[in-house]
mmCIF file with all atom_site columns, C-alpha atoms in Angstrom:
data_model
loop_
_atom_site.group_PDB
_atom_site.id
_atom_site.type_symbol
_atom_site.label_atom_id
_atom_site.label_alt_id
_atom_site.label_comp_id
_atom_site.label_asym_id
_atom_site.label_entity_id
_atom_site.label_seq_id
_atom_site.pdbx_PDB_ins_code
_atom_site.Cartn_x
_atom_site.Cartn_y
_atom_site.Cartn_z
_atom_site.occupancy
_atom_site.B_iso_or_equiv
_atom_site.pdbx_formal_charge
_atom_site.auth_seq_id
_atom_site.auth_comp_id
_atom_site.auth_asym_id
_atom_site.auth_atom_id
_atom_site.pdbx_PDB_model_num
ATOM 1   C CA . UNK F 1 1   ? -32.237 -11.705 -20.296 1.00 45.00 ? 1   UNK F CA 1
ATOM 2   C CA . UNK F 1 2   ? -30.279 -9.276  -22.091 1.00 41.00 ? 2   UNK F CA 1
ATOM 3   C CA . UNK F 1 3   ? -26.895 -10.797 -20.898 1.00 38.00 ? 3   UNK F CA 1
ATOM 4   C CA . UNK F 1 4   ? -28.152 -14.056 -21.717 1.00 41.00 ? 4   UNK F CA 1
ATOM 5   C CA . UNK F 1 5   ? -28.495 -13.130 -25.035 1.00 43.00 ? 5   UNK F CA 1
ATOM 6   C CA . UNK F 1 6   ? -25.205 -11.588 -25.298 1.00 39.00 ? 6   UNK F CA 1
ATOM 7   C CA . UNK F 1 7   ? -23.837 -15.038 -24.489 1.00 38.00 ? 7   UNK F CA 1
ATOM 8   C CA . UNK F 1 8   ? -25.316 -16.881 -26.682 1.00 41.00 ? 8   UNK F CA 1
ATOM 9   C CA . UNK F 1 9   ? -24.079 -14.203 -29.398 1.00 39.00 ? 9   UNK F CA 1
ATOM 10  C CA . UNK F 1 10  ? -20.412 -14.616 -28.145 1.00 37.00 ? 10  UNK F CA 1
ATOM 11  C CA . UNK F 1 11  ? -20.956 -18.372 -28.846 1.00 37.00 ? 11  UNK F CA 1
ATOM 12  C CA . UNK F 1 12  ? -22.375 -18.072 -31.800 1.00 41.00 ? 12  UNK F CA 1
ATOM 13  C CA . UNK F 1 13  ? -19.654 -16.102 -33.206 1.00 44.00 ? 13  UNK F CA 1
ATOM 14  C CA . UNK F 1 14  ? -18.712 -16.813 -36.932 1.00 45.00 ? 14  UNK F CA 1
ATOM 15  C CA . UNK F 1 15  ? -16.253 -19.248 -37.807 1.00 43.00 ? 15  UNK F CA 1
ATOM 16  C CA . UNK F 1 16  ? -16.361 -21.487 -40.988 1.00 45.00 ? 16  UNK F CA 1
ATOM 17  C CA . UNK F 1 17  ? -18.305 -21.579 -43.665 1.00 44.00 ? 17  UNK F CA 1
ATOM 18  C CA . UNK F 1 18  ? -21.453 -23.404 -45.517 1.00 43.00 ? 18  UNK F CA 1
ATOM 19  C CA . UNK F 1 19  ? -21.835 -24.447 -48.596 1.00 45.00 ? 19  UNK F CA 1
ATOM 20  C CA . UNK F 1 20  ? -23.955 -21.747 -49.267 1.00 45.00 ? 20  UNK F CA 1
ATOM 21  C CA . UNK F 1 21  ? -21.361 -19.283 -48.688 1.00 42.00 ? 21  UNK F CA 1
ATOM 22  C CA . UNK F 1 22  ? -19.834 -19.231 -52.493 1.00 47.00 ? 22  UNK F CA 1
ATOM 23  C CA . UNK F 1 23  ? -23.615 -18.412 -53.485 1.00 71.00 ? 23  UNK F CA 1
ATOM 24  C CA . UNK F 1 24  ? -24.962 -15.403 -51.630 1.00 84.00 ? 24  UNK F CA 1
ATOM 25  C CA . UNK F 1 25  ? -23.483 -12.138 -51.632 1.00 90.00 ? 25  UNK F CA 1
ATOM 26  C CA . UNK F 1 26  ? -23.275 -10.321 -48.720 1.00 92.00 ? 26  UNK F CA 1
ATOM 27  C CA . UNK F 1 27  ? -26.637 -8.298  -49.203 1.00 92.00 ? 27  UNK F CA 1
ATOM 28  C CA . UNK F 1 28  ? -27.882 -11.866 -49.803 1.00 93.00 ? 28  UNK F CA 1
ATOM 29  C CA . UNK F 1 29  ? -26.652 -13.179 -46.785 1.00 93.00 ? 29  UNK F CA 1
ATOM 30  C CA . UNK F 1 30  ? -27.980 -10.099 -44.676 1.00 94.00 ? 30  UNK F CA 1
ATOM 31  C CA . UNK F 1 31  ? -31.759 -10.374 -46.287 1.00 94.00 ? 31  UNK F CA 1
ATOM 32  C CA . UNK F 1 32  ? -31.605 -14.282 -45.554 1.00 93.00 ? 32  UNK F CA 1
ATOM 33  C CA . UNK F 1 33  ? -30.542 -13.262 -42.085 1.00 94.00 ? 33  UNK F CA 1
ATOM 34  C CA . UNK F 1 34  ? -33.500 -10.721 -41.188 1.00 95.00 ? 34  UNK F CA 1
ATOM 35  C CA . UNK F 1 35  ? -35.848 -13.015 -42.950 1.00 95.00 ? 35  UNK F CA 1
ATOM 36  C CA . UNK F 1 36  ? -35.046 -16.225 -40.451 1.00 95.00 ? 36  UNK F CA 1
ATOM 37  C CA . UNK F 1 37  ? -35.190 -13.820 -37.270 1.00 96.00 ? 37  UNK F CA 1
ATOM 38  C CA . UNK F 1 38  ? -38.309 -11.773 -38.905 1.00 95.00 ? 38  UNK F CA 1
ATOM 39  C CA . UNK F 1 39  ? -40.436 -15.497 -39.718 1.00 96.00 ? 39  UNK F CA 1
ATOM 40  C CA . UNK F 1 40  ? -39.097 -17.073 -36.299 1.00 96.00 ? 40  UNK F CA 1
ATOM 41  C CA . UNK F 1 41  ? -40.560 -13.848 -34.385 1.00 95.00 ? 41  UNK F CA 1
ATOM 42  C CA . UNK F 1 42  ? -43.718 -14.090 -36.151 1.00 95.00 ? 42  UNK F CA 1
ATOM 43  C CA . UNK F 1 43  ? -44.265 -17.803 -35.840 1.00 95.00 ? 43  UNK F CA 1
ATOM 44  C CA . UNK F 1 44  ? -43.971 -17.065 -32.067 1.00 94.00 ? 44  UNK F CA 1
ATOM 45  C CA . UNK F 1 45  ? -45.704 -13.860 -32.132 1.00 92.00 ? 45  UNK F CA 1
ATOM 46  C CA . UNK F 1 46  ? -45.791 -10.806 -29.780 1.00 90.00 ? 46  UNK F CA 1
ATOM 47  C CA . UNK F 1 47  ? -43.926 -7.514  -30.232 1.00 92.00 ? 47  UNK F CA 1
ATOM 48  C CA . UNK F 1 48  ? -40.379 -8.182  -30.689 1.00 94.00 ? 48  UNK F CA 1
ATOM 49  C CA . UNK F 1 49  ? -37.842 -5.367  -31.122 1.00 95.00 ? 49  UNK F CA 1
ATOM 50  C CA . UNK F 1 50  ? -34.260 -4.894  -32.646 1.00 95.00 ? 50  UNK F CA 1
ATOM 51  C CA . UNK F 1 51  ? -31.441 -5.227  -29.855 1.00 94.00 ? 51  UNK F CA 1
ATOM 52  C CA . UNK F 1 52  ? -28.482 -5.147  -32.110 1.00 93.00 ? 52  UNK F CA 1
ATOM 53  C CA . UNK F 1 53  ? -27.671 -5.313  -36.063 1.00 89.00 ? 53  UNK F CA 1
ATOM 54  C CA . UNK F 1 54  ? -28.053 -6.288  -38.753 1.00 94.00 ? 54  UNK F CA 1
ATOM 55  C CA . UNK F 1 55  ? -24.657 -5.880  -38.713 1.00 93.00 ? 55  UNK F CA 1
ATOM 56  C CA . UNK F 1 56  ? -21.256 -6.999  -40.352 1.00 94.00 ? 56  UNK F CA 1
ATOM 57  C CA . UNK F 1 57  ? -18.966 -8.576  -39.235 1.00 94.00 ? 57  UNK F CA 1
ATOM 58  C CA . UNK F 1 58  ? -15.771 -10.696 -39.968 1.00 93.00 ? 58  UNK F CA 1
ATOM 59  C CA . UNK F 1 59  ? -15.255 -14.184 -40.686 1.00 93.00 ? 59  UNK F CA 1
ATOM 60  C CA . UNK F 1 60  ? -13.006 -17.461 -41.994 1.00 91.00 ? 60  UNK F CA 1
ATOM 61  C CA . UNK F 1 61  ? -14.830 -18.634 -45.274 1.00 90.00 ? 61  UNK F CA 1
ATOM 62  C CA . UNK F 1 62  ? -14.264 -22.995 -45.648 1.00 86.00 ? 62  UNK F CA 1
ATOM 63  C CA . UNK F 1 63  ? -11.595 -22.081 -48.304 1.00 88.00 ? 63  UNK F CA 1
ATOM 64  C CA . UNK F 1 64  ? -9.275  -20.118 -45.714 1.00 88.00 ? 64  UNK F CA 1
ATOM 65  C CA . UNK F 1 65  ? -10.144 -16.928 -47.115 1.00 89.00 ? 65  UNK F CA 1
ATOM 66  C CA . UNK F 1 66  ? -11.746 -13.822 -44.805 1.00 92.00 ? 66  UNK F CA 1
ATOM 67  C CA . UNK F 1 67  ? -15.198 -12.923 -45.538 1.00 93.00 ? 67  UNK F CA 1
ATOM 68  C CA . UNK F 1 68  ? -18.355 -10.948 -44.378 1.00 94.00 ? 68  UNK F CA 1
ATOM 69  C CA . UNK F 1 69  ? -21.153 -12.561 -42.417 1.00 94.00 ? 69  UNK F CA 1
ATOM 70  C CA . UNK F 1 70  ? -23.900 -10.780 -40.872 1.00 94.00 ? 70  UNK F CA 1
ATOM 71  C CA . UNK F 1 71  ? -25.458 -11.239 -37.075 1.00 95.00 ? 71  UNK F CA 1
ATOM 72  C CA . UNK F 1 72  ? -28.869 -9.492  -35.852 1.00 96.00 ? 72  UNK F CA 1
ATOM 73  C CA . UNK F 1 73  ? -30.317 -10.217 -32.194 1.00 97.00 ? 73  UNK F CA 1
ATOM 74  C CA . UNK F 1 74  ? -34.013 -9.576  -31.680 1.00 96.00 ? 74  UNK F CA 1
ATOM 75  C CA . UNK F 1 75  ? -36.239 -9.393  -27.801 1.00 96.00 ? 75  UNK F CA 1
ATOM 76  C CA . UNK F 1 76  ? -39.348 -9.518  -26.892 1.00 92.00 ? 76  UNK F CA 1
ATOM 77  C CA . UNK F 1 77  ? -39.763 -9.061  -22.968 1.00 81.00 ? 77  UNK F CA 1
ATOM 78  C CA . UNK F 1 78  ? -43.210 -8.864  -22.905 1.00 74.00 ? 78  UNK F CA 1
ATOM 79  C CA . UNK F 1 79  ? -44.599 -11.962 -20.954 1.00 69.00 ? 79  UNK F CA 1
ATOM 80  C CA . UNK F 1 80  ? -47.092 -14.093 -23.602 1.00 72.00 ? 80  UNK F CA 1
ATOM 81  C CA . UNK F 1 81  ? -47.163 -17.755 -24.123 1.00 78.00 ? 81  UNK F CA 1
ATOM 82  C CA . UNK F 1 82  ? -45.675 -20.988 -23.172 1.00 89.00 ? 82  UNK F CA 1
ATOM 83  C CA . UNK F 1 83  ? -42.026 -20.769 -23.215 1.00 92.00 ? 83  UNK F CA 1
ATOM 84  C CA . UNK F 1 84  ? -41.634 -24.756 -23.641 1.00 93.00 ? 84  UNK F CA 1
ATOM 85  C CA . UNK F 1 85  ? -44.837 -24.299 -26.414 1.00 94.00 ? 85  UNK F CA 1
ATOM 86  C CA . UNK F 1 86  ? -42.962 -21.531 -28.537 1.00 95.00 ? 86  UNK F CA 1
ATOM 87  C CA . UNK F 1 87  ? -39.652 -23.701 -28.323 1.00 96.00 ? 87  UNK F CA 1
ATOM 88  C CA . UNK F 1 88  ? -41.870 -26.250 -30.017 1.00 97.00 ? 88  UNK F CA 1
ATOM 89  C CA . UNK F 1 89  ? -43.013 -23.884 -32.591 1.00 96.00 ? 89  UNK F CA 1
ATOM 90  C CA . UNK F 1 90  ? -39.395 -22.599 -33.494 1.00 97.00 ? 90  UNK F CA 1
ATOM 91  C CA . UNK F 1 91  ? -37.915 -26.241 -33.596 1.00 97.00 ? 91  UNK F CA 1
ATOM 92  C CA . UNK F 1 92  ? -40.546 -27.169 -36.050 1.00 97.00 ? 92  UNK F CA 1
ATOM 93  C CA . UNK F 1 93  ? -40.387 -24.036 -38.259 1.00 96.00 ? 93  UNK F CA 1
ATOM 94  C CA . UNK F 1 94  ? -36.538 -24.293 -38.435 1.00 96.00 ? 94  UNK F CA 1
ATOM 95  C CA . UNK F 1 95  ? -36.607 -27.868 -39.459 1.00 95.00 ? 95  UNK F CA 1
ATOM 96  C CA . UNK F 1 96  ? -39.163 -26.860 -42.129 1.00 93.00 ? 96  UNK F CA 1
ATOM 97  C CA . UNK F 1 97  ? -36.576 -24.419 -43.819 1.00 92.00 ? 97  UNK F CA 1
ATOM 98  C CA . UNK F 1 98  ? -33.791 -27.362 -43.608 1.00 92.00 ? 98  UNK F CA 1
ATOM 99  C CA . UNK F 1 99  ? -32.024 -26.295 -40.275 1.00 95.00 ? 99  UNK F CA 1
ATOM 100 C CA . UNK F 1 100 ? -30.360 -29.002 -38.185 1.00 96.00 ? 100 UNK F CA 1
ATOM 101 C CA . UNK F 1 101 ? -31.494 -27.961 -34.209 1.00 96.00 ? 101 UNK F CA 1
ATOM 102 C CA . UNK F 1 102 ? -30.631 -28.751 -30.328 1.00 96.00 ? 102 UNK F CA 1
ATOM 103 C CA . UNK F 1 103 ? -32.675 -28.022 -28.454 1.00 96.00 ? 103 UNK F CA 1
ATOM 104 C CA . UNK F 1 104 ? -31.436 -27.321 -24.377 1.00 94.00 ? 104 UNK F CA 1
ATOM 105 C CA . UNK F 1 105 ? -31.963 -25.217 -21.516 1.00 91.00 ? 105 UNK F CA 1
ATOM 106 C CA . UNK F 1 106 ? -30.162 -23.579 -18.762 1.00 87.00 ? 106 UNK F CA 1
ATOM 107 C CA . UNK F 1 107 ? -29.256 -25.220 -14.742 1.00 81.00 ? 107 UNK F CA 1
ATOM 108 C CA . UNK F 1 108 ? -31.378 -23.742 -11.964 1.00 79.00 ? 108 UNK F CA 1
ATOM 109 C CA . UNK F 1 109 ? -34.885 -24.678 -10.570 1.00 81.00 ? 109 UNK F CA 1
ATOM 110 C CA . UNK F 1 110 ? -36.275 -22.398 -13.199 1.00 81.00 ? 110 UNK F CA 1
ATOM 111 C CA . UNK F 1 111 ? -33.976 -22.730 -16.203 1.00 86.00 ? 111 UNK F CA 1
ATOM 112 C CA . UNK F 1 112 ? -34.428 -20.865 -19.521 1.00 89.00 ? 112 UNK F CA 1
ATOM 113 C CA . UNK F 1 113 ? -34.734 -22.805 -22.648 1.00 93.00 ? 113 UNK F CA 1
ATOM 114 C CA . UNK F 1 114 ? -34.235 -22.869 -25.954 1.00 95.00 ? 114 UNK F CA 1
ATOM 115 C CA . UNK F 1 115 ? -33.022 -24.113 -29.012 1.00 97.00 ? 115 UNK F CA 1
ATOM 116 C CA . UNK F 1 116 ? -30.292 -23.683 -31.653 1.00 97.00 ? 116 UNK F CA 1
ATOM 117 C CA . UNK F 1 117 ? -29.871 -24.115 -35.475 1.00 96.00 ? 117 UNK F CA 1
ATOM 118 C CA . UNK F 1 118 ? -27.296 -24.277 -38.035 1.00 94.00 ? 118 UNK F CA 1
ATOM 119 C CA . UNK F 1 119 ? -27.920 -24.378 -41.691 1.00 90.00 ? 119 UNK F CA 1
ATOM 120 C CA . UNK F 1 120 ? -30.000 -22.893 -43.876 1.00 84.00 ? 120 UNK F CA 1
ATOM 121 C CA . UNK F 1 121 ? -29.616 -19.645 -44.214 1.00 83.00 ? 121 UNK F CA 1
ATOM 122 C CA . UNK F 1 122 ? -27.424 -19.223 -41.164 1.00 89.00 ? 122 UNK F CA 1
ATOM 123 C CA . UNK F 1 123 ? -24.251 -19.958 -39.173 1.00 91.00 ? 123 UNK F CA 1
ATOM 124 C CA . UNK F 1 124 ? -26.312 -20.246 -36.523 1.00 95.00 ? 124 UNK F CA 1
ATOM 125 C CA . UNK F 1 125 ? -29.368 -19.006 -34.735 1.00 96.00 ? 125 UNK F CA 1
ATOM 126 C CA . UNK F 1 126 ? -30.331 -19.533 -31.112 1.00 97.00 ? 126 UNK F CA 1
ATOM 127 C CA . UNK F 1 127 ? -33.751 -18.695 -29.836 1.00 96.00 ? 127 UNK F CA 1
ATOM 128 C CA . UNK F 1 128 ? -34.287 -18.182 -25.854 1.00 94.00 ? 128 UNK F CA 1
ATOM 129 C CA . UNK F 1 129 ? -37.635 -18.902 -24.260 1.00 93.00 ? 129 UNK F CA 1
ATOM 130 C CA . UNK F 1 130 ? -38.396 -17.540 -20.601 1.00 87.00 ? 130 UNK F CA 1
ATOM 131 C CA . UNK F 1 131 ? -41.101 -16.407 -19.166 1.00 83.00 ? 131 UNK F CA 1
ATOM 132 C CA . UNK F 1 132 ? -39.319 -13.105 -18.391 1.00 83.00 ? 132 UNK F CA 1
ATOM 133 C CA . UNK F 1 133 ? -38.990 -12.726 -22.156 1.00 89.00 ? 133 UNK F CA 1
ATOM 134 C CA . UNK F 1 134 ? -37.072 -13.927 -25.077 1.00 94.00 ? 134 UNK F CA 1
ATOM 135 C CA . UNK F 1 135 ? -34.392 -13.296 -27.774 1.00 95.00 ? 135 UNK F CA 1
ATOM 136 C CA . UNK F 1 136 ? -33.522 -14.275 -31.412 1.00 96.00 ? 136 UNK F CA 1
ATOM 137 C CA . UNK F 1 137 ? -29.688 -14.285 -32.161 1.00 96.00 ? 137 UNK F CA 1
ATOM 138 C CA . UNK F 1 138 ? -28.533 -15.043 -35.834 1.00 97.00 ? 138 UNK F CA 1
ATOM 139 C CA . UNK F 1 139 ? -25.428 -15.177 -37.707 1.00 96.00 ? 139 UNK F CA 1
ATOM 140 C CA . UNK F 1 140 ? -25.785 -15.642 -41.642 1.00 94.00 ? 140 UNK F CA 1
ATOM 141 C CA . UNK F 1 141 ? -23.333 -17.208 -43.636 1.00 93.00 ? 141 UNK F CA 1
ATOM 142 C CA . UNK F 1 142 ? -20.253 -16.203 -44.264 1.00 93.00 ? 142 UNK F CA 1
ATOM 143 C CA . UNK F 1 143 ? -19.558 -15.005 -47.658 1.00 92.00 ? 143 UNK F CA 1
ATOM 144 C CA . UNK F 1 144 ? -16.786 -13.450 -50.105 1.00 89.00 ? 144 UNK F CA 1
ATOM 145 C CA . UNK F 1 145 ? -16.881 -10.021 -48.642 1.00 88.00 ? 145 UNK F CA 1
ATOM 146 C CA . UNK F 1 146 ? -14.694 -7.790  -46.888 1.00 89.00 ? 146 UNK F CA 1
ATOM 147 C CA . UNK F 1 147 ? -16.378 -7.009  -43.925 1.00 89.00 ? 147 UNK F CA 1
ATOM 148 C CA . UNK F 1 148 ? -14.253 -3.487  -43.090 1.00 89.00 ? 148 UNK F CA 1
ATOM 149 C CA . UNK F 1 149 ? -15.214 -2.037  -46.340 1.00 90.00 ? 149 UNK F CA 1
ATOM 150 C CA . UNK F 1 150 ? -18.891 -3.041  -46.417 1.00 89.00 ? 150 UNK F CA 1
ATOM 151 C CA . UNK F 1 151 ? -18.494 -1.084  -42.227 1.00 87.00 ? 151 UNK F CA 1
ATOM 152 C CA . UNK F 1 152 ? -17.091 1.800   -43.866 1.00 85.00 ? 152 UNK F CA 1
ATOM 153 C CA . UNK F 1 153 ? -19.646 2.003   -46.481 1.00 83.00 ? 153 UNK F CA 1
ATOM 154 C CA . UNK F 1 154 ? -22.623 2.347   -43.552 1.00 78.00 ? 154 UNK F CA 1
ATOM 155 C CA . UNK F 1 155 ? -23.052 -1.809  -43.174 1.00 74.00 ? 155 UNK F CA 1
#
Protein backbone atom coordinates (compact mmCIF):
# COMPACT_ATOMS: atom_id res chain seq x y z
CA UNK A 1 0.00 0.00 0.00
CA UNK A 2 2.79 2.05 1.00
CA UNK A 3 4.37 2.03 -2.56
CA UNK A 4 1.13 2.75 -3.92
CA UNK A 5 1.01 5.73 -2.16
CA UNK A 6 4.38 6.78 -3.05
CA UNK A 7 3.14 6.73 -6.64
CA UNK A 8 0.50 8.56 -6.47
CA UNK A 9 2.80 11.26 -4.59
CA UNK A 10 5.34 11.16 -7.54
CA UNK A 11 2.30 12.02 -9.74
CA UNK A 12 1.04 14.40 -7.85
CA UNK A 13 4.12 16.34 -7.77
CA UNK A 14 3.75 20.23 -7.90
CA UNK A 15 3.74 22.00 -11.00
CA UNK A 16 1.66 25.21 -11.73
CA UNK A 17 -0.20 27.21 -9.86
CA UNK A 18 -3.98 28.24 -8.71
CA UNK A 19 -5.42 31.16 -8.42
CA UNK A 20 -5.22 30.94 -4.93
CA UNK A 21 -1.59 30.90 -4.93
CA UNK A 22 -1.03 34.96 -4.86
CA UNK A 23 -3.34 34.74 -1.61
CA UNK A 24 -1.99 32.30 0.95
CA UNK A 25 1.29 32.42 2.39
CA UNK A 26 3.11 29.54 2.81
CA UNK A 27 2.00 28.84 6.54
CA UNK A 28 -1.41 29.39 4.89
CA UNK A 29 -0.96 26.99 2.36
CA UNK A 30 0.49 24.31 4.89
CA UNK A 31 -2.66 24.78 7.50
CA UNK A 32 -5.09 24.50 4.37
CA UNK A 33 -3.11 21.40 3.53
CA UNK A 34 -3.38 19.45 7.01
CA UNK A 35 -6.89 20.67 7.29
CA UNK A 36 -8.11 18.82 3.79
CA UNK A 37 -6.11 15.53 4.79
CA UNK A 38 -7.20 15.99 8.69
CA UNK A 39 -11.38 16.50 7.54
CA UNK A 40 -10.98 13.78 4.64
CA UNK A 41 -9.55 11.23 7.41
CA UNK A 42 -12.25 12.03 9.70
CA UNK A 43 -15.12 11.92 7.26
CA UNK A 44 -13.84 8.34 6.62
CA UNK A 45 -12.92 7.60 10.07
CA UNK A 46 -10.55 5.05 11.73
CA UNK A 47 -7.05 5.71 13.06
CA UNK A 48 -5.02 7.23 10.45
CA UNK A 49 -1.35 8.11 11.01
CA UNK A 50 1.32 10.55 9.49
CA UNK A 51 3.53 8.73 6.73
CA UNK A 52 5.38 11.72 5.51
CA UNK A 53 5.25 15.74 5.91
CA UNK A 54 3.91 18.28 6.15
CA UNK A 55 6.64 19.19 4.29
CA UNK A 56 8.08 21.83 1.75
CA UNK A 57 8.82 21.58 -1.14
CA UNK A 58 9.57 23.39 -4.51
CA UNK A 59 7.46 24.56 -7.19
CA UNK A 60 6.65 26.76 -10.65
CA UNK A 61 4.06 29.47 -9.49
CA UNK A 62 1.45 30.40 -12.93
CA UNK A 63 3.59 33.61 -13.25
CA UNK A 64 6.97 31.63 -13.97
CA UNK A 65 8.31 32.41 -10.73
CA UNK A 66 9.61 29.46 -8.06
CA UNK A 67 7.63 29.08 -5.03
CA UNK A 68 6.88 26.88 -1.90
CA UNK A 69 4.06 24.35 -1.82
CA UNK A 70 3.53 21.92 0.81
CA UNK A 71 2.67 17.90 0.46
CA UNK A 72 1.59 15.59 3.57
CA UNK A 73 0.60 11.75 3.00
CA UNK A 74 -1.54 10.14 5.67
CA UNK A 75 -2.43 5.78 6.19
CA UNK A 76 -4.62 4.03 7.83
CA UNK A 77 -4.02 0.13 7.39
CA UNK A 78 -6.35 -0.94 9.70
CA UNK A 79 -9.16 -2.91 7.81
CA UNK A 80 -12.79 -0.90 8.53
CA UNK A 81 -15.41 -0.08 6.05
CA UNK A 82 -16.39 -0.26 2.50
CA UNK A 83 -13.63 0.81 0.36
CA UNK A 84 -16.12 1.71 -2.68
CA UNK A 85 -18.52 3.39 0.41
CA UNK A 86 -15.62 5.69 1.80
CA UNK A 87 -14.68 6.64 -1.93
CA UNK A 88 -18.26 7.86 -1.94
CA UNK A 89 -17.86 9.76 1.19
CA UNK A 90 -14.52 11.54 0.07
CA UNK A 91 -15.95 12.41 -3.49
CA UNK A 92 -18.84 14.08 -1.86
CA UNK A 93 -16.93 15.93 0.90
CA UNK A 94 -14.36 17.23 -1.67
CA UNK A 95 -16.99 18.52 -3.96
CA UNK A 96 -18.55 20.24 -0.91
CA UNK A 97 -15.28 22.36 -0.32
CA UNK A 98 -15.25 23.24 -4.28
CA UNK A 99 -12.75 20.47 -5.50
CA UNK A 100 -13.08 19.22 -9.08
CA UNK A 101 -12.59 15.00 -8.65
CA UNK A 102 -11.93 11.63 -10.79
CA UNK A 103 -12.62 9.18 -9.46
CA UNK A 104 -10.64 5.59 -10.80
CA UNK A 105 -9.16 2.51 -9.69
CA UNK A 106 -6.34 0.25 -10.36
CA UNK A 107 -6.20 -3.16 -13.19
CA UNK A 108 -6.30 -6.56 -11.50
CA UNK A 109 -9.25 -8.81 -10.33
CA UNK A 110 -9.10 -6.92 -7.10
CA UNK A 111 -8.12 -3.36 -8.00
CA UNK A 112 -7.68 -0.51 -5.49
CA UNK A 113 -9.68 2.57 -5.88
CA UNK A 114 -9.87 5.87 -5.38
CA UNK A 115 -10.30 9.25 -6.25
CA UNK A 116 -8.44 12.51 -6.97
CA UNK A 117 -9.00 16.31 -6.54
CA UNK A 118 -7.65 19.51 -7.61
CA UNK A 119 -8.71 22.82 -6.33
CA UNK A 120 -9.53 24.17 -3.36
CA UNK A 121 -7.10 24.30 -1.15
CA UNK A 122 -4.78 21.98 -3.03
CA UNK A 123 -2.70 21.07 -6.10
CA UNK A 124 -3.98 17.97 -5.70
CA UNK A 125 -5.06 15.27 -3.33
CA UNK A 126 -5.57 11.59 -4.06
CA UNK A 127 -7.27 9.31 -1.62
CA UNK A 128 -6.71 5.32 -1.96
CA UNK A 129 -9.36 2.90 -0.78
CA UNK A 130 -8.43 -0.93 -0.27
CA UNK A 131 -9.39 -3.19 1.89
CA UNK A 132 -5.75 -3.72 2.96
CA UNK A 133 -5.83 -0.08 4.02
CA UNK A 134 -5.70 3.37 2.70
CA UNK A 135 -3.75 6.66 2.17
CA UNK A 136 -4.34 10.46 1.87
CA UNK A 137 -1.70 12.28 -0.37
CA UNK A 138 -1.94 16.19 -0.69
CA UNK A 139 -0.08 18.88 -2.26
CA UNK A 140 -1.24 22.57 -1.33
CA UNK A 141 -0.84 25.32 -3.50
CA UNK A 142 1.96 26.71 -4.55
CA UNK A 143 2.76 30.04 -3.23
CA UNK A 144 5.44 33.02 -3.21
CA UNK A 145 7.92 31.28 -1.04
CA UNK A 146 11.27 30.03 -1.26
CA UNK A 147 11.04 26.64 -0.40
CA UNK A 148 15.08 26.13 0.60
CA UNK A 149 14.89 28.81 3.12
CA UNK A 150 11.55 27.92 4.73
CA UNK A 151 13.79 23.86 4.80
CA UNK A 152 16.52 25.55 6.45
CA UNK A 153 14.42 27.29 8.90
CA UNK A 154 12.96 23.61 10.27
CA UNK A 155 9.88 23.52 7.41
Amino acid sequence: MVSVAAAALALMGCSGGTSLENEQTPDQAKDAVVTVVDDTAGAVGGTWSVASGPAVQGCMRDNGARGAAYFLTEMREQPAGDPADDVATVERLWKDKGLTTERYESGGTDPTLGVRGTGGPTTSIDFLADERGYSLDAVSVCTAGNAEELQRNGE
